[in-house]
Short mmCIF file of C-alpha atoms and ligand atoms in Angstrom, two decimals:
data_model
loop_
_atom_site.label_atom_id
_atom_site.label_comp_id
_atom_site.label_asym_id
_atom_site.label_seq_id
_atom_site.Cartn_x
_atom_site.Cartn_y
_atom_site.Cartn_z
CA MET A 1 18.88 -114.43 -42.27
CA SER A 2 19.16 -110.71 -42.94
CA LYS A 3 20.12 -109.82 -46.47
CA SER A 4 19.35 -106.28 -47.47
CA ILE A 5 17.35 -106.03 -50.66
CA ILE A 6 16.55 -102.70 -52.29
CA ILE A 7 13.23 -102.51 -54.14
CA ILE A 8 12.64 -99.60 -56.51
CA GLY A 9 8.92 -98.84 -56.98
CA ALA A 10 5.94 -99.09 -54.63
CA GLY A 11 3.23 -99.84 -57.20
CA ILE A 12 1.77 -103.34 -57.05
CA ALA A 13 4.86 -105.58 -57.23
CA GLY A 14 7.09 -103.54 -54.88
CA PRO A 15 5.08 -103.76 -51.62
CA VAL A 16 4.10 -107.40 -52.18
CA LEU A 17 7.66 -108.46 -52.90
CA ALA A 18 8.85 -106.59 -49.80
CA MET A 19 6.23 -108.30 -47.61
CA LEU A 20 7.06 -111.76 -48.97
CA LEU A 21 10.79 -111.17 -48.47
CA LYS A 22 10.26 -109.94 -44.93
CA HIS A 23 7.99 -112.91 -44.25
CA LYS A 24 10.87 -115.20 -45.23
CA GLY A 25 13.44 -113.37 -43.09
CA PHE A 26 15.02 -111.01 -45.62
CA ASP A 27 15.46 -107.33 -44.98
CA ALA A 28 13.80 -105.39 -47.84
CA VAL A 29 13.46 -101.62 -48.20
CA VAL A 30 11.20 -99.95 -50.80
CA TYR A 31 11.93 -96.63 -52.55
CA GLU A 32 9.14 -94.85 -54.48
CA ARG A 33 9.49 -91.73 -56.63
CA GLN A 34 6.04 -90.30 -55.79
CA PRO A 35 5.82 -88.12 -52.66
CA GLU A 36 2.82 -90.17 -51.49
CA LEU A 37 0.30 -92.68 -52.72
CA ARG A 38 -1.52 -90.87 -55.54
CA GLN A 39 -5.10 -91.43 -56.65
CA ALA A 40 -4.52 -92.58 -60.21
CA GLY A 41 -5.63 -95.24 -62.64
CA ILE A 42 -8.93 -97.03 -62.87
CA ALA A 43 -9.21 -100.65 -61.84
CA LEU A 44 -7.25 -103.88 -61.82
CA ASN A 45 -8.40 -107.39 -62.60
CA VAL A 46 -7.25 -109.70 -59.88
CA SER A 47 -7.20 -113.37 -60.77
CA PRO A 48 -6.51 -116.51 -58.71
CA GLN A 49 -2.70 -116.33 -59.07
CA THR A 50 -2.72 -113.14 -57.00
CA PHE A 51 -4.87 -114.66 -54.28
CA LYS A 52 -2.59 -117.67 -54.00
CA VAL A 53 0.39 -115.37 -53.47
CA LEU A 54 -1.39 -112.99 -51.09
CA ASN A 55 -2.71 -115.95 -49.13
CA ILE A 56 0.88 -116.76 -48.12
CA LEU A 57 0.70 -113.44 -46.25
CA GLY A 58 -2.85 -113.94 -44.99
CA LEU A 59 -4.07 -111.07 -47.18
CA ALA A 60 -6.20 -112.76 -49.85
CA GLU A 61 -9.57 -112.62 -48.09
CA LYS A 62 -9.00 -109.00 -47.06
CA LEU A 63 -8.42 -108.00 -50.68
CA ILE A 64 -11.53 -109.89 -51.80
CA ALA A 65 -13.58 -107.76 -49.40
CA LEU A 66 -12.42 -104.59 -51.18
CA GLY A 67 -13.56 -105.42 -54.71
CA SER A 68 -16.29 -107.02 -56.74
CA GLN A 69 -16.29 -110.77 -57.41
CA LEU A 70 -17.37 -111.40 -60.99
CA GLU A 71 -20.18 -113.87 -61.63
CA GLU A 72 -20.92 -113.57 -65.34
CA GLY A 73 -19.52 -112.52 -68.69
CA LEU A 74 -21.73 -110.75 -71.24
CA THR A 75 -20.95 -109.54 -74.76
CA TYR A 76 -23.16 -107.16 -76.71
CA SER A 77 -22.88 -106.09 -80.35
CA GLN A 78 -23.84 -102.48 -81.03
CA LEU A 79 -24.11 -103.22 -84.76
CA LEU A 80 -26.26 -106.35 -84.44
CA GLY A 81 -28.20 -104.77 -81.56
CA GLU A 82 -28.15 -107.96 -79.52
CA ILE A 83 -26.37 -109.94 -76.84
CA ILE A 84 -23.92 -112.20 -78.65
CA GLY A 85 -22.62 -114.11 -75.67
CA ARG A 86 -23.33 -114.72 -72.02
CA ASN A 87 -21.85 -117.21 -69.61
CA GLU A 88 -21.18 -117.90 -65.96
CA GLY A 89 -17.47 -118.49 -66.55
CA PRO A 90 -16.26 -116.32 -63.63
CA ALA A 91 -18.56 -118.07 -61.13
CA ARG A 92 -17.53 -121.49 -62.44
CA LEU A 93 -13.86 -120.58 -62.20
CA ARG A 94 -14.30 -119.61 -58.54
CA GLU A 95 -16.03 -122.94 -57.88
CA SER A 96 -13.23 -124.92 -59.48
CA LEU A 97 -10.22 -122.98 -58.14
CA GLY A 98 -11.57 -121.64 -54.87
CA TRP A 99 -10.52 -118.08 -55.76
CA PRO A 100 -12.60 -115.49 -57.62
CA LEU A 101 -11.99 -113.16 -60.51
CA LEU A 102 -12.09 -109.83 -58.71
CA VAL A 103 -12.10 -106.27 -59.98
CA VAL A 104 -10.89 -103.61 -57.59
CA SER A 105 -10.10 -99.91 -57.78
CA ARG A 106 -6.34 -99.62 -58.35
CA SER A 107 -6.08 -96.85 -55.78
CA LYS A 108 -7.86 -98.97 -53.15
CA TYR A 109 -5.62 -101.93 -53.98
CA CYS A 110 -2.49 -99.78 -53.59
CA GLU A 111 -3.71 -98.29 -50.31
CA PHE A 112 -4.35 -101.80 -49.03
CA LEU A 113 -0.90 -103.06 -50.04
CA HIS A 114 0.86 -100.03 -48.58
CA SER A 115 -0.95 -100.20 -45.25
CA SER A 116 -0.41 -103.98 -45.04
CA ALA A 117 3.30 -103.50 -45.74
CA ARG A 118 3.56 -100.80 -43.08
CA GLU A 119 1.74 -102.99 -40.53
CA ARG A 120 4.33 -105.69 -41.21
CA GLY A 121 7.16 -103.27 -40.57
CA VAL A 122 8.30 -102.87 -44.19
CA GLU A 123 10.39 -99.72 -44.56
CA MET A 124 9.07 -97.56 -47.44
CA HIS A 125 10.60 -94.26 -48.53
CA PHE A 126 8.74 -91.77 -50.73
CA SER A 127 10.01 -88.91 -52.93
CA LYS A 128 12.90 -91.20 -53.87
CA ARG A 129 13.22 -91.23 -57.64
CA CYS A 130 15.96 -93.67 -58.52
CA VAL A 131 18.25 -92.19 -61.18
CA ASP A 132 21.15 -94.62 -61.20
CA VAL A 133 22.16 -98.10 -60.09
CA LYS A 134 25.73 -99.36 -59.75
CA GLN A 135 27.22 -102.61 -58.59
CA GLU A 136 30.46 -102.42 -56.64
CA GLY A 137 31.83 -105.81 -55.67
CA GLU A 138 29.08 -107.65 -53.81
CA ARG A 139 27.10 -104.48 -53.07
CA VAL A 140 24.57 -102.62 -55.19
CA LYS A 141 24.09 -98.89 -54.80
CA ALA A 142 20.99 -96.94 -55.87
CA THR A 143 21.28 -93.18 -56.32
CA PHE A 144 18.20 -90.98 -55.99
CA GLU A 145 17.33 -87.66 -57.58
CA ASP A 146 17.78 -85.85 -54.25
CA GLY A 147 21.41 -87.01 -54.12
CA SER A 148 20.86 -89.64 -51.43
CA GLU A 149 21.96 -93.26 -51.86
CA ALA A 150 20.96 -96.71 -50.63
CA GLU A 151 23.10 -99.83 -50.54
CA GLY A 152 22.13 -103.47 -50.46
CA ASP A 153 23.12 -107.02 -51.38
CA LEU A 154 20.86 -106.89 -54.40
CA LEU A 155 18.33 -104.60 -56.06
CA VAL A 156 14.95 -105.31 -57.66
CA GLY A 157 13.59 -102.87 -60.23
CA ALA A 158 9.80 -102.93 -59.74
CA ASP A 159 9.50 -99.48 -61.22
CA GLY A 160 6.90 -100.16 -63.87
CA LEU A 161 6.45 -99.40 -67.53
CA HIS A 162 9.00 -96.59 -67.73
CA SER A 163 11.55 -98.44 -65.59
CA THR A 164 14.70 -96.47 -64.87
CA VAL A 165 16.37 -99.62 -63.58
CA ARG A 166 15.71 -101.38 -66.90
CA ASN A 167 17.12 -98.40 -68.80
CA VAL A 168 20.25 -98.34 -66.62
CA LEU A 169 20.82 -102.09 -67.11
CA PHE A 170 20.07 -102.45 -70.79
CA GLY A 171 19.75 -98.97 -72.31
CA LYS A 172 16.53 -97.25 -73.26
CA GLU A 173 14.43 -99.25 -75.74
CA PRO A 174 12.13 -97.21 -77.95
CA ALA A 175 8.41 -97.78 -77.30
CA THR A 176 6.14 -98.15 -80.33
CA TYR A 177 2.80 -96.36 -80.23
CA MET A 178 0.09 -98.93 -81.05
CA GLY A 179 -2.28 -96.35 -82.54
CA LEU A 180 -4.81 -97.01 -79.77
CA VAL A 181 -5.93 -95.01 -76.77
CA GLN A 182 -8.05 -95.94 -73.81
CA VAL A 183 -10.40 -93.67 -71.95
CA GLY A 184 -11.35 -95.12 -68.59
CA GLY A 185 -13.78 -93.90 -65.97
CA ILE A 186 -15.29 -94.64 -62.59
CA GLY A 187 -18.76 -93.61 -61.44
CA PRO A 188 -21.86 -94.79 -59.58
CA ILE A 189 -23.48 -97.93 -61.04
CA PRO A 190 -26.29 -96.62 -63.31
CA GLU A 191 -29.85 -97.91 -62.90
CA PHE A 192 -29.55 -99.96 -66.10
CA PHE A 193 -27.01 -102.25 -64.41
CA GLN A 194 -28.62 -102.41 -60.97
CA PRO A 195 -30.38 -105.77 -61.58
CA TRP A 196 -27.22 -107.34 -63.01
CA LYS A 197 -25.04 -109.79 -61.13
CA PRO A 198 -21.41 -108.56 -61.06
CA THR A 199 -20.62 -108.92 -64.76
CA LEU A 200 -17.64 -108.53 -67.03
CA TYR A 201 -19.49 -106.66 -69.75
CA GLN A 202 -17.99 -105.95 -73.13
CA SER A 203 -19.60 -104.24 -76.05
CA PHE A 204 -18.29 -104.21 -79.60
CA GLY A 205 -18.96 -101.49 -82.15
CA ASP A 206 -17.51 -99.87 -85.23
CA GLY A 207 -14.15 -98.38 -84.27
CA ALA A 208 -14.32 -98.87 -80.51
CA HIS A 209 -14.58 -101.46 -77.76
CA TRP A 210 -16.17 -101.12 -74.34
CA LEU A 211 -15.44 -103.02 -71.15
CA SER A 212 -17.02 -102.47 -67.76
CA THR A 213 -17.35 -104.15 -64.39
CA PRO A 214 -18.53 -103.15 -60.94
CA ILE A 215 -15.60 -102.46 -58.60
CA ASN A 216 -17.66 -102.63 -55.40
CA ASN A 217 -21.36 -102.55 -54.48
CA THR A 218 -21.90 -98.98 -55.65
CA GLU A 219 -19.31 -98.10 -58.29
CA MET A 220 -18.48 -99.22 -61.78
CA ALA A 221 -15.27 -98.92 -63.80
CA TRP A 222 -15.08 -98.89 -67.57
CA THR A 223 -12.62 -98.49 -70.40
CA ALA A 224 -13.26 -97.61 -74.01
CA THR A 225 -10.51 -98.53 -76.47
CA MET A 226 -10.32 -96.73 -79.79
CA PRO A 227 -7.88 -95.77 -82.51
CA GLN A 228 -6.19 -92.40 -82.46
CA PRO A 229 -3.49 -91.54 -84.99
CA ALA A 230 -1.86 -88.88 -82.79
CA GLU A 231 0.23 -90.24 -79.94
CA GLU A 232 -1.19 -89.85 -76.44
CA ARG A 233 0.66 -89.70 -73.11
CA GLU A 234 1.24 -93.06 -71.48
CA ASP A 235 -0.06 -91.95 -68.12
CA TRP A 236 -2.91 -92.86 -65.78
CA ARG A 237 -3.50 -89.36 -64.42
CA ARG A 238 -7.09 -88.75 -63.32
CA MET A 239 -8.61 -85.77 -65.11
CA SER A 240 -10.20 -82.83 -63.31
CA ILE A 241 -13.99 -82.54 -63.09
CA GLU A 242 -14.03 -80.04 -65.99
CA GLU A 243 -11.84 -82.27 -68.16
CA THR A 244 -14.01 -85.26 -67.25
CA LYS A 245 -17.21 -83.45 -68.28
CA ALA A 246 -15.71 -82.55 -71.65
CA MET A 247 -14.33 -86.05 -72.21
CA VAL A 248 -17.58 -87.93 -71.49
CA LYS A 249 -19.30 -85.91 -74.21
CA ALA A 250 -16.53 -86.49 -76.73
CA VAL A 251 -15.78 -90.18 -76.23
CA PRO A 252 -17.03 -92.14 -79.30
CA VAL A 253 -19.03 -94.61 -77.19
CA ALA A 254 -20.98 -91.78 -75.48
CA ASP A 255 -24.16 -92.65 -77.42
CA TRP A 256 -23.83 -96.43 -77.40
CA ASP A 257 -26.80 -98.54 -76.36
CA TYR A 258 -27.26 -101.20 -73.77
CA GLY A 259 -26.07 -99.30 -70.71
CA VAL A 260 -22.89 -97.86 -72.20
CA LYS A 261 -24.12 -94.26 -72.53
CA ASP A 262 -25.50 -94.38 -68.96
CA ALA A 263 -22.17 -95.49 -67.53
CA VAL A 264 -20.23 -92.89 -69.52
CA ALA A 265 -22.60 -90.13 -68.42
CA SER A 266 -22.30 -91.11 -64.75
CA ALA A 267 -18.46 -91.03 -64.65
CA THR A 268 -17.13 -88.93 -61.81
CA PHE A 269 -13.63 -88.90 -63.25
CA VAL A 270 -11.85 -90.26 -66.28
CA THR A 271 -8.33 -90.89 -67.43
CA LYS A 272 -6.95 -91.17 -70.96
CA PHE A 273 -3.77 -92.89 -72.00
CA GLY A 274 -1.99 -94.11 -75.11
CA LEU A 275 -1.07 -97.76 -75.59
CA TYR A 276 2.55 -98.55 -76.41
CA GLU A 277 4.43 -101.71 -77.16
CA ARG A 278 7.91 -102.51 -75.88
CA PRO A 279 10.05 -105.49 -76.72
CA ILE A 280 10.39 -108.00 -73.88
CA ALA A 281 14.03 -108.81 -73.26
CA ASP A 282 15.13 -112.43 -72.85
CA VAL A 283 17.21 -111.50 -69.82
CA TRP A 284 15.89 -109.46 -66.90
CA HIS A 285 18.99 -109.26 -64.73
CA LYS A 286 22.57 -108.13 -64.72
CA GLY A 287 24.81 -109.07 -61.82
CA ARG A 288 22.88 -108.39 -58.62
CA VAL A 289 20.12 -106.32 -60.21
CA VAL A 290 16.89 -107.90 -61.45
CA LEU A 291 13.56 -106.68 -62.83
CA ALA A 292 10.00 -107.61 -61.81
CA GLY A 293 6.48 -106.73 -62.97
CA ASP A 294 5.95 -104.20 -65.75
CA ALA A 295 9.63 -103.24 -65.57
CA ALA A 296 10.47 -106.71 -66.91
CA HIS A 297 7.47 -107.34 -69.14
CA PRO A 298 5.35 -104.30 -69.98
CA THR A 299 1.98 -105.28 -71.43
CA SER A 300 -1.04 -103.70 -73.03
CA PRO A 301 -4.01 -104.04 -70.66
CA HIS A 302 -6.43 -106.06 -72.85
CA LEU A 303 -5.99 -109.35 -70.99
CA GLY A 304 -6.16 -107.89 -67.46
CA GLN A 305 -3.01 -109.76 -66.50
CA GLY A 306 -0.43 -107.02 -65.72
CA ALA A 307 -0.89 -107.01 -61.95
CA ASN A 308 -1.33 -110.80 -61.77
CA GLN A 309 1.83 -111.53 -63.72
CA ALA A 310 3.68 -109.12 -61.41
CA MET A 311 2.46 -111.21 -58.48
CA GLU A 312 3.83 -114.40 -60.04
CA ASP A 313 7.20 -112.67 -60.43
CA CYS A 314 7.19 -111.84 -56.71
CA TYR A 315 6.50 -115.46 -55.77
CA HIS A 316 9.18 -116.96 -58.00
CA LEU A 317 11.78 -114.33 -57.10
CA VAL A 318 11.39 -115.06 -53.40
CA ARG A 319 11.43 -118.79 -54.08
CA VAL A 320 14.73 -118.65 -56.01
CA LEU A 321 16.30 -116.20 -53.53
CA LEU A 322 15.60 -118.61 -50.69
CA LYS A 323 17.52 -121.27 -52.59
CA ALA A 324 20.33 -118.79 -53.35
CA THR A 325 21.22 -118.00 -49.73
CA PRO A 326 23.92 -117.38 -48.69
CA PHE A 327 24.12 -114.97 -51.63
CA THR A 328 27.13 -115.25 -53.89
CA ASP A 329 27.49 -113.94 -57.43
CA ALA A 330 27.14 -117.52 -58.69
CA SER A 331 24.10 -118.41 -56.55
CA LEU A 332 22.32 -115.22 -57.62
CA GLU A 333 23.16 -115.79 -61.27
CA ALA A 334 21.62 -119.27 -61.02
CA ALA A 335 18.59 -117.90 -59.15
CA PHE A 336 17.83 -115.12 -61.62
CA THR A 337 18.35 -117.45 -64.58
CA GLU A 338 15.83 -119.90 -63.11
CA TYR A 339 13.39 -117.05 -62.40
CA GLU A 340 13.57 -115.87 -66.01
CA SER A 341 13.30 -119.36 -67.46
CA ILE A 342 10.03 -119.92 -65.59
CA ARG A 343 8.50 -116.51 -66.05
CA HIS A 344 9.60 -115.60 -69.59
CA PRO A 345 7.51 -118.15 -71.56
CA VAL A 346 4.40 -117.31 -69.54
CA VAL A 347 4.60 -113.56 -70.03
CA ILE A 348 5.45 -113.89 -73.71
CA LYS A 349 2.12 -115.69 -74.20
CA SER A 350 0.23 -113.28 -71.98
CA VAL A 351 1.62 -110.10 -73.56
CA GLY A 352 1.25 -111.47 -77.11
CA THR A 353 -2.38 -112.46 -76.59
CA ALA A 354 -3.17 -109.10 -74.95
CA LYS A 355 -1.84 -107.33 -78.05
CA LYS A 356 -3.90 -109.51 -80.41
CA GLN A 357 -7.01 -108.85 -78.31
CA GLY A 358 -6.54 -105.10 -78.69
CA GLU A 359 -6.15 -105.39 -82.44
CA ALA A 360 -9.27 -107.56 -82.87
CA ARG A 361 -11.38 -105.40 -80.60
CA VAL A 362 -10.91 -102.23 -82.54
CA LEU A 363 -11.82 -102.76 -86.18
CA ILE A 364 -13.08 -99.98 -88.40
CA GLY A 365 -15.93 -100.29 -90.90
CA LYS A 366 -19.48 -101.61 -90.57
CA GLU A 367 -18.98 -104.67 -92.75
CA VAL A 368 -15.84 -105.96 -91.10
CA CYS A 369 -17.23 -105.30 -87.60
CA GLU A 370 -20.50 -107.10 -88.32
CA LYS A 371 -18.53 -110.06 -89.65
CA ARG A 372 -16.44 -110.12 -86.45
CA ASP A 373 -19.52 -109.89 -84.23
CA LYS A 374 -21.30 -112.71 -86.08
CA ALA A 375 -18.21 -114.90 -85.75
CA MET A 376 -18.03 -114.05 -82.05
CA LYS A 377 -21.68 -114.92 -81.62
CA GLU A 378 -21.03 -118.35 -83.10
CA ALA A 379 -18.11 -118.78 -80.69
CA GLY A 380 -20.29 -117.87 -77.68
CA GLY A 381 -19.33 -114.19 -77.47
CA PHE A 382 -15.83 -114.66 -76.11
CA ASP A 383 -12.62 -115.35 -77.97
CA PRO A 384 -11.82 -119.05 -77.38
CA GLU A 385 -8.06 -118.38 -77.59
CA ARG A 386 -8.34 -115.81 -74.81
CA ILE A 387 -10.41 -118.11 -72.59
CA LYS A 388 -8.01 -121.02 -73.13
CA LEU A 389 -5.01 -118.90 -72.17
CA GLN A 390 -6.76 -117.40 -69.16
CA LEU A 391 -7.65 -120.85 -67.86
CA GLU A 392 -3.99 -121.79 -68.25
CA LEU A 393 -2.66 -118.60 -66.62
CA VAL A 394 -4.86 -118.82 -63.53
CA GLN A 395 -3.12 -122.08 -62.59
CA GLY A 396 0.06 -120.15 -61.72
CA PRO A 397 2.35 -119.52 -59.97
CA PHE A 398 2.07 -122.86 -58.14
CA GLN A 399 -0.41 -125.69 -57.77
CA GLY A 400 -1.09 -127.27 -54.41
CA THR A 401 1.11 -125.98 -51.62
CA SER A 402 3.32 -122.91 -51.92
CA GLU A 403 7.05 -123.63 -51.96
CA ILE A 404 7.85 -120.52 -49.94
C1 LIG B 1 -0.47 -94.60 -61.40
C2 LIG B 1 -0.75 -95.89 -62.12
C3 LIG B 1 -2.08 -96.23 -62.41
C4 LIG B 1 -2.37 -97.42 -63.09
N1 LIG B 1 -3.67 -97.73 -63.37
C5 LIG B 1 -3.96 -98.88 -64.00
C6 LIG B 1 -5.32 -99.23 -64.31
O1 LIG B 1 -6.26 -98.50 -64.01
N2 LIG B 1 -5.56 -100.41 -64.96
C7 LIG B 1 -4.53 -101.26 -65.32
O2 LIG B 1 -4.80 -102.32 -65.91
N3 LIG B 1 -3.24 -100.96 -65.02
C8 LIG B 1 -2.93 -99.80 -64.38
N4 LIG B 1 -1.62 -99.49 -64.10
C9 LIG B 1 -0.58 -100.47 -64.44
C10 LIG B 1 -0.57 -101.60 -63.42
O3 LIG B 1 -0.50 -101.11 -62.11
C11 LIG B 1 0.62 -102.50 -63.72
O4 LIG B 1 0.49 -103.00 -65.04
C12 LIG B 1 0.71 -103.74 -62.87
O5 LIG B 1 0.05 -103.61 -61.68
C13 LIG B 1 2.17 -104.15 -62.62
O6 LIG B 1 2.61 -103.51 -61.44
P1 LIG B 1 4.08 -102.99 -61.21
O7 LIG B 1 4.24 -102.88 -59.73
O8 LIG B 1 5.05 -103.78 -61.98
O9 LIG B 1 4.10 -101.54 -61.86
P2 LIG B 1 3.35 -100.22 -61.42
O10 LIG B 1 2.06 -100.53 -60.79
O11 LIG B 1 3.36 -99.33 -62.60
O12 LIG B 1 4.30 -99.59 -60.27
C14 LIG B 1 5.58 -99.04 -60.53
C15 LIG B 1 5.92 -98.06 -59.41
O13 LIG B 1 7.27 -97.63 -59.56
C16 LIG B 1 7.34 -96.23 -59.34
N5 LIG B 1 8.53 -95.73 -60.05
C17 LIG B 1 8.67 -95.57 -61.38
N6 LIG B 1 9.91 -95.11 -61.66
C18 LIG B 1 10.55 -94.96 -60.48
C19 LIG B 1 11.86 -94.52 -60.12
N7 LIG B 1 12.74 -94.13 -61.05
N8 LIG B 1 12.20 -94.50 -58.81
C20 LIG B 1 11.32 -94.90 -57.86
N9 LIG B 1 10.05 -95.32 -58.14
C21 LIG B 1 9.68 -95.36 -59.44
C22 LIG B 1 6.02 -95.72 -59.90
O14 LIG B 1 5.69 -94.45 -59.39
C23 LIG B 1 5.06 -96.81 -59.45
O15 LIG B 1 4.56 -96.55 -58.17
C24 LIG B 1 -1.30 -98.30 -63.46
C25 LIG B 1 0.04 -97.96 -63.15
C26 LIG B 1 0.31 -96.76 -62.48
C27 LIG B 1 1.75 -96.41 -62.14
#
């Protein structure tokens, strides 16, 4: 079977989808706007859904070796000056599901996916910014900024948050600034954390929230979320050394206790980005063009599910495309409708809970924050709604044996 499938975007979803398609006998070609893989972003949470999908390609264990497997969760209140929750949830999850909760540098993860795709003979083209998509009969044509074109039987827009493919299909939807920014950094693990097992550590304070984890044996990644009335770019660009030095002094958590100030001070680079909300459409396809990953369901990062939900999309898309061969307009319509009907309810829950998490994490005022922290302490330091949903999400995208 050789059906040519164009994939726009070589972030997380693009290369994985291409590898899965190739694995099942399809011919997939990836087009990425960047001239090369750029060092950007901080870290990604990788949960069992991703490992189940990568295991189909024999890549799960290799990814695990690149990151840090979490063992514990710990929550600290800056206002109460005490640990308000601690558990071994991540270790228990690994025992029950057989796959860990992993945190890995996003750049390392991308490098790994790109080199794995290349080893498997996936064709990837860089400096190819898609500017238009048109369907002509049973063929789809992508046009790139440099004037070149690519043609295939269908096209997948895996081009992220600012998806051009989504805009071409459905028009540009305005994004709403959520009034929050995140500053994230990576640096050597400070002495304070050296005795710790790999821990998902969060710290609550007045007007900001802190989250950190090791990303390997020597480095730690963190993000501080805080309100900012003025809009901030929605970008993951790493700042220069000078910008980083200035930022680590200015960030409102720079003097926080219990390891936070040490981690901020040891950052070797930081990034700062605004958080925006976009409506999630009910339909993610038109004709022979379909969306996957952030292009279909952009999310705020508070649940750590963006990359994992993208992986579930890849699995289900390949599964429905296998059923849809030989491709006809009708078989693809049925396939994409099934894909959306399975994925839509899951991402609606995931994106909605991520948004609520962000709002609850960043409260302003001593009294209201102390009240929140006391309530969290009673609940064990972690939001029960979040834990319940995470336990549900990690069951995806299939239980038992893969259908592809
Ligand atoms: C540079 C970068 C850094 C990030 N860092 C983090 C992080 O530290 N933590 C976190 O939680 N999430 C981060 N994210 C978001 C995270 O990767 C996604 O939420 C998630 O992995 C879903 O993956 P995706 O493949 O759908 O989208 P993405 O990973 O965003 O990939 C989309 C890809 O499409 C490409 N693209 C966009 N438009 C076009 C076009 N017109 N033509 C061709 N190619 C195009 C982009 O360059 C990108 O490579 C980052 C995203 C990016 C792009």
